[in-house]
mmCIF file of C-alpha atoms and ligand atoms in Angstrom:
data_model
loop_
_atom_site.group_PDB
_atom_site.id
_atom_site.type_symbol
_atom_site.label_atom_id
_atom_site.label_comp_id
_atom_site.label_asym_id
_atom_site.label_seq_id
_atom_site.Cartn_x
_atom_site.Cartn_y
_atom_site.Cartn_z
ATOM 1 C CA MET S 1 -0.160 -0.052 -0.117
ATOM 2 C CA ASP S 2 1.104 3.211 -0.925
ATOM 3 C CA LYS S 3 2.192 5.670 1.656
ATOM 4 C CA LYS S 4 -0.830 8.236 2.227
ATOM 5 C CA LEU S 5 1.229 11.363 1.007
ATOM 6 C CA GLY S 6 1.603 12.628 -2.459
ATOM 7 C CA PHE S 7 3.695 15.255 -3.988
ATOM 8 C CA GLY S 8 1.997 17.990 -5.656
ATOM 9 C CA PHE S 9 4.070 19.680 -8.419
ATOM 10 C CA MET S 10 1.929 22.815 -8.173
ATOM 11 C CA ARG S 11 4.066 24.915 -5.621
ATOM 12 C CA LEU S 12 7.434 24.058 -6.551
ATOM 13 C CA PRO S 13 10.607 26.092 -5.477
ATOM 14 C CA LEU S 14 11.338 29.310 -7.381
ATOM 15 C CA LEU S 15 14.628 31.000 -8.719
ATOM 16 C CA GLU S 16 12.913 34.157 -9.138
ATOM 17 C CA LYS S 17 10.353 35.278 -7.213
ATOM 18 C CA GLY S 18 7.165 35.568 -9.028
ATOM 19 C CA ASN S 19 8.518 33.865 -12.245
ATOM 20 C CA ALA S 20 6.294 30.651 -11.930
ATOM 21 C CA LYS S 21 8.533 29.279 -14.869
ATOM 22 C CA SER S 22 11.826 29.821 -12.865
ATOM 23 C CA ILE S 23 11.684 26.297 -11.143
ATOM 24 C CA ASP S 24 14.732 25.673 -9.308
ATOM 25 C CA LYS S 25 15.561 22.186 -10.348
ATOM 26 C CA GLU S 26 18.470 21.382 -8.179
ATOM 27 C CA HIS S 27 16.302 21.564 -5.455
ATOM 28 C CA VAL S 28 13.365 19.477 -7.042
ATOM 29 C CA ASN S 29 15.996 16.817 -7.469
ATOM 30 C CA LYS S 30 16.751 16.698 -4.020
ATOM 31 C CA MET S 31 13.073 16.607 -2.816
ATOM 32 C CA VAL S 32 12.517 14.167 -5.435
ATOM 33 C CA ASP S 33 15.331 11.967 -4.075
ATOM 34 C CA MET S 34 13.926 12.468 -0.224
ATOM 35 C CA PHE S 35 10.572 11.472 -0.965
ATOM 36 C CA ILE S 36 11.507 8.685 -2.488
ATOM 37 C CA GLU S 37 14.092 7.420 0.000
ATOM 38 C CA ARG S 38 11.908 7.707 2.466
ATOM 39 C CA GLY S 39 9.418 5.437 0.622
ATOM 40 C CA PHE S 40 6.750 7.313 -1.150
ATOM 41 C CA THR S 41 5.626 7.066 -4.609
ATOM 42 C CA TYR S 42 2.969 9.566 -5.505
ATOM 43 C CA PHE S 43 3.631 12.222 -7.714
ATOM 44 C CA ASP S 44 0.797 14.980 -8.784
ATOM 45 C CA THR S 45 1.125 17.023 -11.888
ATOM 46 C CA ALA S 46 -1.297 19.094 -14.190
ATOM 47 C CA TYR S 47 -1.143 20.842 -17.578
ATOM 48 C CA MET S 48 -1.624 24.159 -16.089
ATOM 49 C CA TYR S 49 0.550 24.112 -13.088
ATOM 50 C CA HIS S 50 3.759 26.534 -13.189
ATOM 51 C CA GLU S 51 2.212 27.958 -16.488
ATOM 52 C CA GLY S 52 2.431 24.342 -18.461
ATOM 53 C CA ILE S 53 5.956 23.639 -17.155
ATOM 54 C CA SER S 54 4.948 21.452 -14.199
ATOM 55 C CA GLU S 55 4.918 18.342 -16.798
ATOM 56 C CA LEU S 56 8.189 18.945 -17.885
ATOM 57 C CA VAL S 57 10.018 19.388 -14.770
ATOM 58 C CA LEU S 58 8.504 16.187 -13.283
ATOM 59 C CA LYS S 59 9.999 14.231 -16.463
ATOM 60 C CA GLU S 60 13.420 15.781 -15.996
ATOM 61 C CA THR S 61 13.558 15.501 -12.009
ATOM 62 C CA LEU S 62 11.809 12.267 -11.634
ATOM 63 C CA VAL S 63 10.955 10.326 -14.841
ATOM 64 C CA GLN S 64 14.412 10.585 -16.269
ATOM 65 C CA ARG S 65 16.326 9.820 -12.857
ATOM 66 C CA TYR S 66 13.948 6.791 -11.788
ATOM 67 C CA PRO S 67 12.718 3.494 -13.014
ATOM 68 C CA ARG S 68 8.860 3.428 -14.203
ATOM 69 C CA GLU S 69 8.245 1.191 -11.319
ATOM 70 C CA ALA S 70 9.498 3.557 -8.559
ATOM 71 C CA TYR S 71 6.736 5.994 -8.747
ATOM 72 C CA THR S 72 3.009 6.512 -9.614
ATOM 73 C CA ILE S 73 2.097 9.666 -11.439
ATOM 74 C CA ALA S 74 -1.226 11.573 -11.472
ATOM 75 C CA ASP S 75 -2.087 14.115 -14.128
ATOM 76 C CA LYS S 76 -5.313 15.986 -15.271
ATOM 77 C CA MET S 77 -7.211 17.197 -18.407
ATOM 78 C CA PRO S 78 -7.733 20.697 -18.329
ATOM 79 C CA THR S 79 -11.493 20.631 -18.681
ATOM 80 C CA MET S 80 -11.845 24.382 -18.660
ATOM 81 C CA LYS S 81 -9.579 24.794 -21.737
ATOM 82 C CA LEU S 82 -11.360 22.755 -24.111
ATOM 83 C CA LYS S 83 -12.182 24.397 -26.991
ATOM 84 C CA GLU S 84 -13.133 21.725 -29.507
ATOM 85 C CA GLN S 85 -13.193 18.233 -29.492
ATOM 86 C CA ASP S 86 -9.801 17.531 -31.331
ATOM 87 C CA ASP S 87 -8.389 19.081 -27.906
ATOM 88 C CA VAL S 88 -8.969 16.363 -25.769
ATOM 89 C CA ASP S 89 -6.858 13.782 -27.640
ATOM 90 C CA ARG S 90 -4.299 16.547 -28.468
ATOM 91 C CA ILE S 91 -3.802 17.458 -24.718
ATOM 92 C CA PHE S 92 -3.920 13.782 -23.582
ATOM 93 C CA ASN S 93 -1.271 12.937 -25.852
ATOM 94 C CA GLU S 94 1.070 16.011 -25.474
ATOM 95 C CA GLN S 95 0.862 15.406 -21.455
ATOM 96 C CA LEU S 96 2.057 11.947 -21.784
ATOM 97 C CA GLU S 97 4.871 13.186 -23.983
ATOM 98 C CA LYS S 98 5.510 16.134 -21.837
ATOM 99 C CA CYS S 99 5.938 13.669 -18.871
ATOM 100 C CA GLY S 100 7.963 11.048 -20.664
ATOM 101 C CA VAL S 101 5.613 8.090 -20.003
ATOM 102 C CA GLU S 102 3.507 5.429 -21.975
ATOM 103 C CA TYR S 103 0.601 5.646 -19.262
ATOM 104 C CA PHE S 104 -0.484 7.611 -16.416
ATOM 105 C CA ASP S 105 -1.549 5.874 -12.993
ATOM 106 C CA TYR S 106 -3.848 8.269 -11.974
ATOM 107 C CA TYR S 107 -5.885 10.450 -14.232
ATOM 108 C CA LEU S 108 -8.226 13.079 -13.450
ATOM 109 C CA LEU S 109 -11.026 15.338 -15.003
ATOM 110 C CA HIS S 110 -9.519 18.398 -13.580
ATOM 111 C CA CYS S 111 -11.255 20.896 -11.415
ATOM 112 C CA LEU S 112 -15.320 20.063 -12.281
ATOM 113 C CA THR S 113 -17.661 22.918 -11.537
ATOM 114 C CA LYS S 114 -20.728 23.444 -12.975
ATOM 115 C CA GLU S 115 -19.111 24.905 -16.118
ATOM 116 C CA ASN S 116 -16.350 22.723 -16.126
ATOM 117 C CA TYR S 117 -18.441 19.650 -16.028
ATOM 118 C CA ALA S 118 -20.674 21.429 -18.902
ATOM 119 C CA ASN S 119 -17.555 21.818 -21.101
ATOM 120 C CA ALA S 120 -16.201 18.233 -20.315
ATOM 121 C CA GLU S 121 -19.651 16.688 -21.417
ATOM 122 C CA LYS S 122 -19.521 18.796 -24.279
ATOM 123 C CA PHE S 123 -16.374 17.324 -25.778
ATOM 124 C CA ASN S 124 -17.172 13.515 -24.236
ATOM 125 C CA THR S 125 -13.958 14.221 -22.224
ATOM 126 C CA PHE S 126 -15.392 11.120 -19.462
ATOM 127 C CA GLU S 127 -15.916 8.806 -22.686
ATOM 128 C CA TYR S 128 -12.548 9.632 -23.763
ATOM 129 C CA CYS S 129 -10.843 8.843 -20.638
ATOM 130 C CA MET S 130 -12.785 5.746 -19.913
ATOM 131 C CA ALA S 131 -11.520 4.378 -23.619
ATOM 132 C CA LYS S 132 -8.033 5.451 -22.599
ATOM 133 C CA LYS S 133 -8.550 3.020 -19.485
ATOM 134 C CA LYS S 134 -9.341 0.272 -21.687
ATOM 135 C CA GLU S 135 -6.199 0.994 -23.771
ATOM 136 C CA GLY S 136 -3.977 0.590 -20.936
ATOM 137 C CA LYS S 137 -3.166 4.344 -21.107
ATOM 138 C CA ILE S 138 -4.801 4.955 -17.735
ATOM 139 C CA LYS S 139 -4.786 3.002 -14.605
ATOM 140 C CA CYS S 140 -7.216 4.758 -12.170
ATOM 141 C CA LEU S 141 -9.611 7.168 -13.257
ATOM 142 C CA GLY S 142 -11.195 9.838 -11.253
ATOM 143 C CA PHE S 143 -11.516 13.885 -11.202
ATOM 144 C CA SER S 144 -11.000 16.597 -8.909
ATOM 145 C CA PHE S 145 -14.085 18.348 -7.749
ATOM 146 C CA HIS S 146 -15.245 22.382 -6.684
ATOM 147 C CA ASP S 147 -18.857 22.343 -6.248
ATOM 148 C CA THR S 148 -21.877 21.528 -4.426
ATOM 149 C CA PRO S 149 -22.631 17.809 -3.029
ATOM 150 C CA GLU S 150 -25.564 17.825 -5.219
ATOM 151 C CA LEU S 151 -23.581 18.411 -8.500
ATOM 152 C CA LEU S 152 -21.025 15.495 -7.122
ATOM 153 C CA ASP S 153 -24.076 13.488 -6.706
ATOM 154 C CA GLU S 154 -25.319 13.495 -10.164
ATOM 155 C CA ILE S 155 -21.849 13.160 -11.725
ATOM 156 C CA LEU S 156 -21.061 10.099 -9.648
ATOM 157 C CA THR S 157 -24.791 8.707 -10.521
ATOM 158 C CA LYS S 158 -23.896 9.336 -14.285
ATOM 159 C CA TYR S 159 -20.448 8.000 -14.255
ATOM 160 C CA PRO S 160 -20.230 4.894 -11.843
ATOM 161 C CA GLU S 161 -17.032 4.254 -13.572
ATOM 162 C CA MET S 162 -15.186 7.164 -11.765
ATOM 163 C CA GLU S 163 -12.722 5.215 -9.215
ATOM 164 C CA PHE S 164 -12.131 8.161 -6.924
ATOM 165 C CA VAL S 165 -12.654 11.659 -6.374
ATOM 166 C CA GLN S 166 -10.204 14.587 -5.514
ATOM 167 C CA LEU S 167 -11.539 17.020 -2.811
ATOM 168 C CA GLN S 168 -10.373 19.934 -1.087
ATOM 169 C CA ILE S 169 -10.837 18.936 2.510
ATOM 170 C CA ASN S 170 -9.131 20.306 5.530
ATOM 171 C CA TYR S 171 -10.585 21.134 9.068
ATOM 172 C CA ILE S 172 -11.420 24.888 8.238
ATOM 173 C CA ASP S 173 -13.405 24.129 5.326
ATOM 174 C CA TRP S 174 -15.275 21.162 6.685
ATOM 175 C CA GLU S 175 -18.214 22.907 7.610
ATOM 176 C CA ASP S 176 -17.696 25.915 5.450
ATOM 177 C CA GLY S 177 -20.969 26.886 3.890
ATOM 178 C CA ASN S 178 -19.031 27.542 0.592
ATOM 179 C CA VAL S 179 -16.643 24.467 0.249
ATOM 180 C CA GLN S 180 -18.852 21.760 1.971
ATOM 181 C CA ALA S 181 -16.280 19.642 2.420
ATOM 182 C CA ARG S 182 -18.097 17.341 5.081
ATOM 183 C CA ARG S 183 -21.237 16.836 2.551
ATOM 184 C CA CYS S 184 -18.842 16.331 -0.417
ATOM 185 C CA TYR S 185 -16.904 13.840 1.522
ATOM 186 C CA GLU S 186 -20.047 12.164 2.587
ATOM 187 C CA THR S 187 -21.334 12.167 -1.313
ATOM 188 C CA CYS S 188 -18.423 9.876 -1.836
ATOM 189 C CA LEU S 189 -18.668 7.508 0.838
ATOM 190 C CA LYS S 190 -22.195 7.282 -0.349
ATOM 191 C CA HIS S 191 -21.179 6.179 -3.879
ATOM 192 C CA GLY S 192 -18.272 3.981 -2.478
ATOM 193 C CA LYS S 193 -15.684 5.991 -4.020
ATOM 194 C CA LYS S 194 -12.030 6.586 -2.626
ATOM 195 C CA ILE S 195 -10.829 9.956 -1.889
ATOM 196 C CA ILE S 196 -7.712 12.234 -2.631
ATOM 197 C CA VAL S 197 -7.777 15.072 -0.867
ATOM 198 C CA MET S 198 -5.993 18.333 -1.929
ATOM 199 C CA GLU S 199 -5.372 21.688 -0.163
ATOM 200 C CA PRO S 200 -5.398 19.886 3.587
ATOM 201 C CA VAL S 201 -3.212 22.904 4.531
ATOM 202 C CA LYS S 202 -5.556 25.071 2.546
ATOM 203 C CA GLY S 203 -3.180 26.632 0.543
ATOM 204 C CA GLY S 204 -0.466 27.142 3.287
ATOM 205 C CA LEU S 205 -3.261 29.035 5.660
ATOM 206 C CA LEU S 206 -3.508 26.506 8.126
ATOM 207 C CA ALA S 207 0.385 26.574 8.561
ATOM 208 C CA ASN S 208 0.006 30.082 10.328
ATOM 209 C CA VAL S 209 -2.951 29.459 12.682
ATOM 210 C CA PRO S 210 -3.414 32.421 15.370
ATOM 211 C CA GLU S 211 -0.776 32.394 18.103
ATOM 212 C CA GLU S 212 -3.406 31.043 20.615
ATOM 213 C CA ALA S 213 -4.146 28.031 18.579
ATOM 214 C CA LYS S 214 -0.345 27.510 18.155
ATOM 215 C CA ASN S 215 0.172 27.228 21.688
ATOM 216 C CA LEU S 216 -2.574 24.917 22.062
ATOM 217 C CA MET S 217 -0.839 22.759 19.418
ATOM 218 C CA LYS S 218 2.535 23.005 20.860
ATOM 219 C CA GLU S 219 1.114 22.118 24.360
ATOM 220 C CA TYR S 220 0.062 19.131 23.596
ATOM 221 C CA ASP S 221 2.789 17.868 21.364
ATOM 222 C CA GLU S 222 5.930 20.063 21.288
ATOM 223 C CA LYS S 223 7.840 18.603 18.283
ATOM 224 C CA ALA S 224 4.544 18.394 15.880
ATOM 225 C CA SER S 225 4.809 20.999 13.162
ATOM 226 C CA VAL S 226 1.451 23.376 12.785
ATOM 227 C CA PRO S 227 0.838 21.820 9.322
ATOM 228 C CA SER S 228 1.315 18.317 10.584
ATOM 229 C CA TRP S 229 -1.875 18.419 12.474
ATOM 230 C CA ALA S 230 -3.736 19.593 9.170
ATOM 231 C CA ILE S 231 -2.279 16.888 7.017
ATOM 232 C CA ARG S 232 -2.878 13.791 9.572
ATOM 233 C CA TYR S 233 -6.560 15.144 10.184
ATOM 234 C CA ALA S 234 -7.093 14.697 6.422
ATOM 235 C CA ALA S 235 -5.312 11.289 6.348
ATOM 236 C CA SER S 236 -7.311 9.793 9.138
ATOM 237 C CA LEU S 237 -10.593 10.023 7.314
ATOM 238 C CA ASP S 238 -12.050 6.773 6.057
ATOM 239 C CA ASN S 239 -11.525 6.158 2.419
ATOM 240 C CA VAL S 240 -9.022 8.757 1.739
ATOM 241 C CA PHE S 241 -6.152 7.256 0.201
ATOM 242 C CA MET S 242 -4.027 9.889 -0.567
ATOM 243 C CA VAL S 243 -3.461 13.530 0.691
ATOM 244 C CA LEU S 244 -1.241 15.746 -1.246
ATOM 245 C CA SER S 245 0.951 18.552 -0.362
ATOM 246 C CA GLY S 246 2.272 21.531 -2.521
ATOM 247 C CA MET S 247 5.459 21.366 -1.055
ATOM 248 C CA SER S 248 7.727 23.963 -1.721
ATOM 249 C CA ASN S 249 11.251 23.163 -0.275
ATOM 250 C CA LEU S 250 13.192 20.364 1.217
ATOM 251 C CA GLU S 251 12.272 21.474 5.046
ATOM 252 C CA GLN S 252 8.613 21.287 4.097
ATOM 253 C CA LEU S 253 9.097 17.944 2.526
ATOM 254 C CA ASP S 254 11.516 16.528 5.451
ATOM 255 C CA ASP S 255 8.860 17.640 7.991
ATOM 256 C CA ASN S 256 5.636 15.981 6.142
ATOM 257 C CA THR S 257 7.662 12.976 5.150
ATOM 258 C CA SER S 258 8.655 12.202 8.794
ATOM 259 C CA TYR S 259 5.084 11.974 10.180
ATOM 260 C CA MET S 260 3.728 10.164 7.147
ATOM 261 C CA GLN S 261 6.362 7.760 7.005
ATOM 262 C CA GLU S 262 5.055 5.911 9.759
ATOM 263 C CA PHE S 263 1.375 7.435 9.800
ATOM 264 C CA LYS S 264 -0.894 7.941 13.216
ATOM 265 C CA LYS S 265 -4.086 8.573 13.034
ATOM 266 C CA ILE S 266 -5.313 11.379 14.792
ATOM 267 C CA ASN S 267 -6.764 10.654 18.381
ATOM 268 C CA ASP S 268 -9.746 11.819 20.293
ATOM 269 C CA ASP S 269 -7.693 14.432 22.060
ATOM 270 C CA GLU S 270 -6.202 15.713 19.288
ATOM 271 C CA LYS S 271 -9.579 15.733 17.459
ATOM 272 C CA GLU S 272 -10.473 18.131 20.677
ATOM 273 C CA ILE S 273 -7.508 20.536 20.035
ATOM 274 C CA ILE S 274 -8.576 20.620 16.444
ATOM 275 C CA GLN S 275 -11.974 21.738 17.401
ATOM 276 C CA LYS S 276 -10.873 24.310 19.484
ATOM 277 C CA VAL S 277 -8.253 25.577 17.060
ATOM 278 C CA VAL S 278 -11.547 25.783 14.393
ATOM 279 C CA ASP S 279 -13.267 27.976 16.839
ATOM 280 C CA ILE S 280 -10.626 29.965 17.456
ATOM 281 C CA ILE S 281 -9.895 30.815 13.613
ATOM 282 C CA LEU S 282 -13.697 31.204 13.364
ATOM 283 C CA ASN S 283 -13.806 33.822 16.423
ATOM 284 C CA ASN S 284 -11.420 35.791 14.274
ATOM 285 C CA LEU S 285 -13.481 36.468 11.632
ATOM 286 C CA LYS S 286 -14.385 39.990 11.281
ATOM 287 C CA VAL S 287 -17.669 39.718 9.154
ATOM 288 C CA PRO S 288 -20.107 37.093 9.338
ATOM 289 C CA CYS S 289 -21.015 37.484 5.730
ATOM 290 C CA THR S 290 -21.961 34.195 4.059
ATOM 291 C CA GLY S 291 -21.071 35.611 0.520
ATOM 292 C CA CYS S 292 -24.563 35.287 -0.953
ATOM 293 C CA GLU S 293 -24.335 38.467 -3.003
ATOM 294 C CA TYR S 294 -27.510 40.072 -2.537
ATOM 295 C CA CYS S 295 -25.929 43.028 -1.906
ATOM 296 C CA VAL S 296 -23.853 43.158 -4.837
ATOM 297 C CA THR S 297 -26.058 44.465 -7.585
ATOM 298 C CA THR S 298 -27.692 47.042 -5.061
ATOM 299 C CA CYS S 299 -24.236 48.949 -4.826
ATOM 300 C CA PRO S 300 -24.029 52.197 -7.259
ATOM 301 C CA MET S 301 -20.170 52.247 -6.722
ATOM 302 C CA ASN S 302 -19.711 48.592 -7.988
ATOM 303 C CA ILE S 303 -17.867 47.373 -5.071
ATOM 304 C CA PRO S 304 -17.699 43.440 -4.664
ATOM 305 C CA ILE S 305 -18.735 43.758 -0.797
ATOM 306 C CA PRO S 306 -18.503 40.048 -0.219
ATOM 307 C CA ARG S 307 -15.139 39.510 -1.977
ATOM 308 C CA TYR S 308 -13.698 42.354 0.149
ATOM 309 C CA PHE S 309 -14.976 40.879 3.482
ATOM 310 C CA GLU S 310 -13.411 37.504 2.471
ATOM 311 C CA LEU S 311 -10.178 39.124 2.248
ATOM 312 C CA TYR S 312 -10.682 41.041 5.493
ATOM 313 C CA ASN S 313 -11.824 37.864 7.135
ATOM 314 C CA LYS S 314 -8.529 36.119 5.771
ATOM 315 C CA GLN S 315 -6.312 38.984 6.855
ATOM 316 C CA SER S 316 -7.871 38.791 10.609
ATOM 317 C CA GLN S 317 -7.557 34.832 10.613
ATOM 318 C CA PHE S 318 -3.986 34.339 9.104
ATOM 319 C CA GLY S 319 -2.300 37.553 9.068
ATOM 320 C CA ASP S 320 -0.064 38.670 6.360
ATOM 321 C CA SER S 321 0.231 34.726 4.805
ATOM 322 C CA SER S 322 -3.015 35.396 3.564
ATOM 323 C CA ASN S 323 -1.651 37.691 0.925
ATOM 324 C CA SER S 324 -4.926 39.660 1.523
ATOM 325 C CA LYS S 325 -3.601 42.874 0.679
ATOM 326 C CA ASN S 326 -1.854 42.183 -2.526
ATOM 327 C CA ARG S 327 -5.088 40.656 -3.864
ATOM 328 C CA TYR S 328 -6.975 43.672 -2.638
ATOM 329 C CA GLN S 329 -4.896 45.722 -4.692
ATOM 330 C CA GLU S 330 -4.932 43.480 -7.636
ATOM 331 C CA MET S 331 -8.409 43.781 -8.214
ATOM 332 C CA LYS S 332 -9.343 45.920 -10.899
ATOM 333 C CA ASP S 333 -12.582 47.014 -13.021
ATOM 334 C CA CYS S 334 -14.455 47.713 -9.643
ATOM 335 C CA GLY S 335 -14.710 49.972 -6.874
ATOM 336 C CA LYS S 336 -12.549 50.101 -4.035
ATOM 337 C CA ALA S 337 -14.103 50.107 -0.472
ATOM 338 C CA LYS S 338 -12.836 53.962 -0.370
ATOM 339 C CA ASP S 339 -15.216 54.695 -3.051
ATOM 340 C CA CYS S 340 -18.318 53.638 -0.644
ATOM 341 C CA ILE S 341 -20.717 56.893 -0.521
ATOM 342 C CA GLU S 342 -22.376 55.313 2.468
ATOM 343 C CA CYS S 343 -25.658 55.223 0.836
ATOM 344 C CA GLY S 344 -27.052 52.248 2.559
ATOM 345 C CA ALA S 345 -28.457 50.225 -0.462
ATOM 346 C CA CYS S 346 -26.356 47.105 0.381
ATOM 347 C CA GLU S 347 -27.849 47.158 3.833
ATOM 348 C CA ARG S 348 -31.273 46.919 3.087
ATOM 349 C CA GLU S 349 -30.617 43.820 1.057
ATOM 350 C CA CYS S 350 -28.449 41.978 3.513
ATOM 351 C CA PRO S 351 -30.170 38.779 5.320
ATOM 352 C CA GLN S 352 -27.660 38.670 7.830
ATOM 353 C CA HIS S 353 -28.222 42.092 8.484
ATOM 354 C CA ILE S 354 -24.555 43.030 8.411
ATOM 355 C CA GLU S 355 -23.298 46.817 9.110
ATOM 356 C CA ILE S 356 -21.791 46.910 5.648
ATOM 357 C CA ARG S 357 -20.747 50.550 5.642
ATOM 358 C CA LYS S 358 -18.718 50.000 8.901
ATOM 359 C CA HIS S 359 -16.929 47.137 7.775
ATOM 360 C CA ILE S 360 -16.189 48.713 4.139
ATOM 361 C CA LYS S 361 -14.819 51.470 6.047
ATOM 362 C CA GLU S 362 -12.687 48.889 7.965
ATOM 363 C CA VAL S 363 -11.726 47.264 4.770
ATOM 364 C CA SER S 364 -10.423 50.735 3.507
ATOM 365 C CA GLU S 365 -8.776 51.671 6.578
ATOM 366 C CA LEU S 366 -6.876 48.012 6.250
ATOM 367 C CA PHE S 367 -6.231 48.151 2.702
ATOM 368 C CA ASP S 368 -6.271 51.062 1.003
HETATM 369 S S1 SF4 P 1 -22.976 52.028 1.299
HETATM 370 FE FE1 SF4 P 1 -21.584 51.640 -0.166
HETATM 371 S S2 SF4 P 1 -21.054 50.075 -0.240
HETATM 372 FE FE2 SF4 P 1 -22.937 49.788 0.503
HETATM 373 S S3 SF4 P 1 -24.115 50.034 -1.521
HETATM 374 FE FE3 SF4 P 1 -23.773 52.138 -0.820
HETATM 375 S S4 SF4 P 1 -21.902 52.663 -1.722
HETATM 376 FE FE4 SF4 P 1 -21.945 50.305 -1.938
HETATM 377 S S1 SF4 P 2 -25.865 40.540 1.472
HETATM 378 FE FE1 SF4 P 2 -24.756 40.517 3.429
HETATM 379 S S2 SF4 P 2 -24.140 38.436 3.699
HETATM 380 FE FE2 SF4 P 2 -24.648 38.470 1.615
HETATM 381 S S3 SF4 P 2 -22.751 38.983 0.744
HETATM 382 FE FE3 SF4 P 2 -23.795 40.931 1.136
HETATM 383 S S4 SF4 P 2 -22.728 41.568 3.162
HETATM 384 FE FE4 SF4 P 2 -22.318 39.161 2.598
#
């Protein structure tokens, strides 16, 4: 049985900050070596990662340096990029070539949302992948998913041939109203599907929990790193056979592999601590906005109110590591928080009775 930690080739170390193509391949070689030496085998890439060169780097750092039986590779059909029927076959063959392999151990329809699912259906992508499986070019077929449990149920009912689903699961999204991780997970169980977990550390956010939460974790186990709680949490769920981590340096890889080599499930005491950590993070929520968007169309200044509240909450919960300020400043073609004329139209629409004007002012003080 494979060990339950997969090496995601999506946040590899860079030689030049901000240049996703400037991958430090020597560093990646060392990471691959340590990963394999410690008995791990699962590597995850995608057509779009690192602006299209992740697959090539996988070939150079793994495929050309190790025998094929030493590792398994997961790759993904970019459902959002398909424009015409021929794209499906063209991209699949391109991927085999870029990775330098004859077959994929795991293959996924990438990022199924309502829109991407419709696109995948339009170009018969499920049928294409099933045919590739019959040919032996795909060993195990599934999809990654980012939408509602209802849509997931619909897809799994229509395509029982899918063998696994990749879901975003972590302890903070478990009961989150948007991600609905628990309900998606339960839908997979209902259909008897195996699960791969992505974003167990929520893109790194759960590596930087508030001080109070960090102290609780350290009091229980001084040696365990903060991310180890998040990864072990995901790996402890039934039917989860793989947890992906987009590791960015040797230090992270060293830490992750150390506790996943002889993986121990989260015990009841640890579960209690995680629940407390969740409460602490949620208590740092500045605005209880549910993202319903009822307010958005009413705003004469075209201010994306729920989006700004989301960034404000992230800043408060996870500090600068949330990158909220940059993301705020990068948002174009919309009103800024400082443009609010305090007309109050939004507040009349808000089902949560949020004092939007007051909080928009706070957003402005923080980010403008
Ligand atoms: S109060 Fe501000 S945010 Fe609300 S609708 Fe008016 S301009 Fe937009
Ligand atoms: S109406 Fe209220 S809850 Fe809904 S998005 Fe706007 S601020 Fe958030």
